[in-house]
Tab-separated table of C-alpha atoms in Angstrom:
chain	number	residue	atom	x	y	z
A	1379	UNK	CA	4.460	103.589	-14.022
A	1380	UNK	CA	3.364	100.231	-12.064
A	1381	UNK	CA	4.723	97.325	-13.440
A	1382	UNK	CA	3.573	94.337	-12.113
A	1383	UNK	CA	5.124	90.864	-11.435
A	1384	UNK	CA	3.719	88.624	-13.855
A	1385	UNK	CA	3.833	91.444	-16.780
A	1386	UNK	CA	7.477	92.555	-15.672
A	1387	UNK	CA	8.703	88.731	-15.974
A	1388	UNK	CA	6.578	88.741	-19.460
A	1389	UNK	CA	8.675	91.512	-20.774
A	1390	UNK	CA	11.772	90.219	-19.816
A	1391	UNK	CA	10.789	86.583	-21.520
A	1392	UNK	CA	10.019	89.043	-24.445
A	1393	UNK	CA	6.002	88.086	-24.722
A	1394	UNK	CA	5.056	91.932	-23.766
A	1395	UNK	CA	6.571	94.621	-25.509
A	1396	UNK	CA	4.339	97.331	-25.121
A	1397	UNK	CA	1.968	98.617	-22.793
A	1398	UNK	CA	-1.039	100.822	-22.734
A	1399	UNK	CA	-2.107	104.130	-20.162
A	1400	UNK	CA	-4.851	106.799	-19.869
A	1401	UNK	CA	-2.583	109.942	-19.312
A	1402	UNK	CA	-2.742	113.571	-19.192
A	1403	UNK	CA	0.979	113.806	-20.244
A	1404	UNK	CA	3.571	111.119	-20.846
A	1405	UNK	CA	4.763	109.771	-17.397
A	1406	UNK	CA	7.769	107.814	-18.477
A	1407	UNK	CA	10.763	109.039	-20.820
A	1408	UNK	CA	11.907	107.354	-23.815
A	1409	UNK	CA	15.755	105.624	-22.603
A	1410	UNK	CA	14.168	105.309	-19.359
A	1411	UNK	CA	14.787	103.000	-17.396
A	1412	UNK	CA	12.472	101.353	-14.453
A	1413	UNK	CA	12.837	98.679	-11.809
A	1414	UNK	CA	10.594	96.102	-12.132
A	1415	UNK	CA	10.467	92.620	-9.802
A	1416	UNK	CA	11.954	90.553	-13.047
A	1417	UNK	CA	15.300	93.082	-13.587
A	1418	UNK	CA	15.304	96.434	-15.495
A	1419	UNK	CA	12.947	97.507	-17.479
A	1420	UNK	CA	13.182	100.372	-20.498
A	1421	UNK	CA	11.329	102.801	-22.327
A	1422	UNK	CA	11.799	102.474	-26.072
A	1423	UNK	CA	9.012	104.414	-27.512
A	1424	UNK	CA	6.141	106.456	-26.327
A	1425	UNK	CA	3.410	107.759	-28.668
A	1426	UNK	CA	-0.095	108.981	-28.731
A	1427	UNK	CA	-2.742	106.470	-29.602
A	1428	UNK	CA	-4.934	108.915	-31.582
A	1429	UNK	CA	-7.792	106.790	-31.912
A	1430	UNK	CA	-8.314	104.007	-29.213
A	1431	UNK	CA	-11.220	102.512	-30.978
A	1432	UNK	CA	-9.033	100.904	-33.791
A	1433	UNK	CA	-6.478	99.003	-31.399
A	1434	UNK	CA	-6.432	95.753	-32.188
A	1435	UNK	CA	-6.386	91.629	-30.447
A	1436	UNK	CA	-2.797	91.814	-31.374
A	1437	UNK	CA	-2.494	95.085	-29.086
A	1438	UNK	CA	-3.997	93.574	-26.443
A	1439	UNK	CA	-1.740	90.106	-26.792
A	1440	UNK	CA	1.762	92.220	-27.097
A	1441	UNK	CA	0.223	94.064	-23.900
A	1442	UNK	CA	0.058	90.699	-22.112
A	1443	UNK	CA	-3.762	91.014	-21.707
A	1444	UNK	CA	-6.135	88.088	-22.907
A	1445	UNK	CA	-8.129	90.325	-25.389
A	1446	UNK	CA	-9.051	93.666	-26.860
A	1447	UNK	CA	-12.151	93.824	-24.707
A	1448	UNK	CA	-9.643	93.821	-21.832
A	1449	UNK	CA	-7.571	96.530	-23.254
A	1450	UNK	CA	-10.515	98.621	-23.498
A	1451	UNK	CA	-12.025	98.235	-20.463
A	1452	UNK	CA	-8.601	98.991	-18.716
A	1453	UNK	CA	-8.422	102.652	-20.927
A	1454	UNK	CA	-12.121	103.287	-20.271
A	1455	UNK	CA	-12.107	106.705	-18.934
A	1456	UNK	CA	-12.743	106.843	-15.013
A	1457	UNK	CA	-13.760	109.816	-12.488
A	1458	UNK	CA	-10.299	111.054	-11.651
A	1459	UNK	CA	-8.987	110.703	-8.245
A	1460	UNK	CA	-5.603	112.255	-6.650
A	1461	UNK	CA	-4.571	108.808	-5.632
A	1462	UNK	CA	-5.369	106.665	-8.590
A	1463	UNK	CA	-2.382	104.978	-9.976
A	1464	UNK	CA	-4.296	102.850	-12.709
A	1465	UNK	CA	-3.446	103.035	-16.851
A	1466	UNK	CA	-7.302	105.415	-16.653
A	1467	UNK	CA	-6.011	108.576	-14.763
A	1468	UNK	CA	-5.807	111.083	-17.747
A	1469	UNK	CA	-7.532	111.989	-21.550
A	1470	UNK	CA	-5.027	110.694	-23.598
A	1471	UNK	CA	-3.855	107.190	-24.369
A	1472	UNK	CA	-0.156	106.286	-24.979
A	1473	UNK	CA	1.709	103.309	-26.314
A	1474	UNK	CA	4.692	102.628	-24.405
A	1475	UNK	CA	6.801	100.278	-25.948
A	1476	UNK	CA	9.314	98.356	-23.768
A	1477	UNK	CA	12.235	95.589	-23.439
A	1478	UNK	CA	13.816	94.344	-20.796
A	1479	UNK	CA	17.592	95.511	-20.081
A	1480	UNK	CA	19.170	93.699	-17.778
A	1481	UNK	CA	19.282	92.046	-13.869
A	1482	UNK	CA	18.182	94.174	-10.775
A	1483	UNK	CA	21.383	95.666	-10.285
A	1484	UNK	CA	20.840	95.306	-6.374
A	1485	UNK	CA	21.464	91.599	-6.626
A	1486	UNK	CA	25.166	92.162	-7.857
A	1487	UNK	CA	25.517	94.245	-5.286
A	1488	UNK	CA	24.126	92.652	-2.283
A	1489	UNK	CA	26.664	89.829	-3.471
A	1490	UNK	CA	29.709	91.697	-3.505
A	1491	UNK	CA	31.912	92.008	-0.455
A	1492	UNK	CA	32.968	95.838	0.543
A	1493	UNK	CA	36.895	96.790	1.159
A	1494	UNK	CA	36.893	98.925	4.130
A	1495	UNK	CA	36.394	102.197	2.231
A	1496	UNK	CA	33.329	100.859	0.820
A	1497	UNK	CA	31.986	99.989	4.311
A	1498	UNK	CA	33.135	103.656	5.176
A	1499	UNK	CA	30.663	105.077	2.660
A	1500	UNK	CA	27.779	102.444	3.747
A	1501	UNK	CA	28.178	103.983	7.452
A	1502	UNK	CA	27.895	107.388	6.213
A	1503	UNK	CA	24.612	106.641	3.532
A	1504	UNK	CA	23.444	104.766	6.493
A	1505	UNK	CA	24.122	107.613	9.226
A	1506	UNK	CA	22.101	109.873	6.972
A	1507	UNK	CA	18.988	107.751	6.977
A	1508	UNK	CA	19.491	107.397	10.696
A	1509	UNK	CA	19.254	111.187	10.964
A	1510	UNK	CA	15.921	111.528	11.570
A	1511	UNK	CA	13.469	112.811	14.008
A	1512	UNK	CA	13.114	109.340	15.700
A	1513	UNK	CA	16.882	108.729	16.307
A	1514	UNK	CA	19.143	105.825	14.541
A	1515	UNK	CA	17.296	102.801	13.254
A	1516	UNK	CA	19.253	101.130	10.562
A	1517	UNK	CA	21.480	99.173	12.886
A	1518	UNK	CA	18.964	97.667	14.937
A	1519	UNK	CA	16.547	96.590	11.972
A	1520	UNK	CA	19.928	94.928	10.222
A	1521	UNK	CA	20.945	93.225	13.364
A	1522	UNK	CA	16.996	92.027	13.944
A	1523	UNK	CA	16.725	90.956	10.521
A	1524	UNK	CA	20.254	89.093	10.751
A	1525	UNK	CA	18.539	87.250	13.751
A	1526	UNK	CA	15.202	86.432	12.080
A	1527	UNK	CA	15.607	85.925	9.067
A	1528	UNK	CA	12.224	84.753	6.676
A	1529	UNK	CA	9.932	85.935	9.580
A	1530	UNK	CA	6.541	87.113	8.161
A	1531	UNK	CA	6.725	90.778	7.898
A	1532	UNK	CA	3.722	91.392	10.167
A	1533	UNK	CA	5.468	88.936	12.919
A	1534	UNK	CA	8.642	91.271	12.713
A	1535	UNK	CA	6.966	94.763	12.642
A	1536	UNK	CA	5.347	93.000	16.148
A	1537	UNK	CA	8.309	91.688	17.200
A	1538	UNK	CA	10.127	95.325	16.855
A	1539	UNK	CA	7.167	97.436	17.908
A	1540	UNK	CA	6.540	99.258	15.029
A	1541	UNK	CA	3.865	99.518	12.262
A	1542	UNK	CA	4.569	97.478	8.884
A	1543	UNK	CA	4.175	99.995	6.147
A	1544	UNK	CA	6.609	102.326	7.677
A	1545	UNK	CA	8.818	99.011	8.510
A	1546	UNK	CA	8.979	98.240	4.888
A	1547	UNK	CA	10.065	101.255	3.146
A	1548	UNK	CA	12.706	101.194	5.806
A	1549	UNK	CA	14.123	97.885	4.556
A	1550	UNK	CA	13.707	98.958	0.874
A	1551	UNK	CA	16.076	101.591	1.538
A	1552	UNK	CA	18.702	99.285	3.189
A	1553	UNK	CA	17.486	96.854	0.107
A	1554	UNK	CA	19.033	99.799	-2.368
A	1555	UNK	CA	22.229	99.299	-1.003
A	1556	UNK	CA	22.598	95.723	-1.740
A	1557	UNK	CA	22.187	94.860	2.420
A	1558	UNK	CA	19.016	93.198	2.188
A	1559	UNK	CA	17.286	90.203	0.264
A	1560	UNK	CA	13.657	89.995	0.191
A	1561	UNK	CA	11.768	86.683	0.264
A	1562	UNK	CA	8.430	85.531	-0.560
A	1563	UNK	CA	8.344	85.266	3.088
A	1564	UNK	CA	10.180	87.875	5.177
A	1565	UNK	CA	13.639	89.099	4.859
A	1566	UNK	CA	17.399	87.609	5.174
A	1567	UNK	CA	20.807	89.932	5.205
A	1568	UNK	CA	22.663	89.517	1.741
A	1569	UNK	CA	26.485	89.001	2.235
A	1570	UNK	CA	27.138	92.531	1.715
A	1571	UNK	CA	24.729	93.102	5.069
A	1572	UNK	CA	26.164	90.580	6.771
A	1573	UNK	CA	29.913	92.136	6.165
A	1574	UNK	CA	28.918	95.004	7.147
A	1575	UNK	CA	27.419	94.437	10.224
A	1576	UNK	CA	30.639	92.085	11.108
A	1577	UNK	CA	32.667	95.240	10.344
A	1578	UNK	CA	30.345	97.218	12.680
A	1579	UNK	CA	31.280	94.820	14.940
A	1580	UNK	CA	34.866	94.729	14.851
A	1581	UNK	CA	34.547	98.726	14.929
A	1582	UNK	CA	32.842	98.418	18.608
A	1583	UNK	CA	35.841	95.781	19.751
């Protein structure tokens, strides 16, 4: 379920608490749990909205939209296409109610230092992303982000030779386990990164 910036950061100030989609089936389960840009994000409720028609301004307001006509227009039925990720993709409308739950638990992670087994098991999750068709990567993109850091994501996909999208799912992985921070702007190594790569180091001595 997309989650967007600004809504994410209204749940967690507690100004949206529920949210509206166009489904063929419930997409999200109720103690779920998603990560949004502003922390955690869960799944208190889901239910069928069996007629649309009587929703109300308030709706729309909890929803963190400016009005019901909004609301509406976002749950008017649409052609259906295998890509579309919008709230109009099925023939049933759901309430999802949500609250927030708690910080992205990356950021406690990317803070905290690793003993030496913990550095162990980042070389081995690390060694199995690098075991790919295209040969070991996750070094090199640590050690060039260590050595730009904030650089423009386009100027470091150039810099490195390789295309962007592809680039950044590659640094959301090494994000997951707390070695990366992302910016506004680019990328930086988190402490945990930058231990580990110091440990790397001290491993090729």
């Amino acid at each position: 379920m997309l989650i967007s910036k600004p809504v994410a950061e209204a749940i967690r100030a507690g100004r949206v608490t529920q949210a509206f989609r166009r489904w063929d089936a419930p997409r999200v389960k109720v103690g779920g749990l998603q990560l949004t840009p502003a922390g955690l994000v869960r799944f208190d409720g889901v239910s069928r909205v069996r007629d649309p028609d009587r929703l109300t301004e308030a709706d729309a307001r909890r929803a963190g939209l400016k009005d019901l006509a909004t609301l509406q227009k976002f749950l008017t039925p649409r052609e259906r296409q295998p890509s579309a990720r919008g709230g109009r993709g099925g023939d049933t409308v759901y309430r999802i109610r949500l609250s927030w739950a708690g910080e992205d638990p990356r950021i406690a992670l990317r803070e905290s230092l690793p003993d030496d087994e913990s550095m162990r098991d980042i070389a081995t999750r690390l060694g199995r992303l690098d075991a790919r068709a295209t040969g070991p990567w996750t070094r090199e993109i640590l050690e060039w982000i260590r050595e730009n850091p904030r650089v423009v994501s386009k100027e470091l996909a150039a810099l490195r030779g390789v295309e962007l999208l592809p680039m950044k799912v590659d640094i959301r992985k090494l994000k997951a386990l707390g070695l990366t921070i992302s910016h506004d702007v680019g990328y930086e190594l988190s402490p945990r990164g930058t231990a580990y790569l110091d440990w790397l180091g001290r491993a090729d001595d």
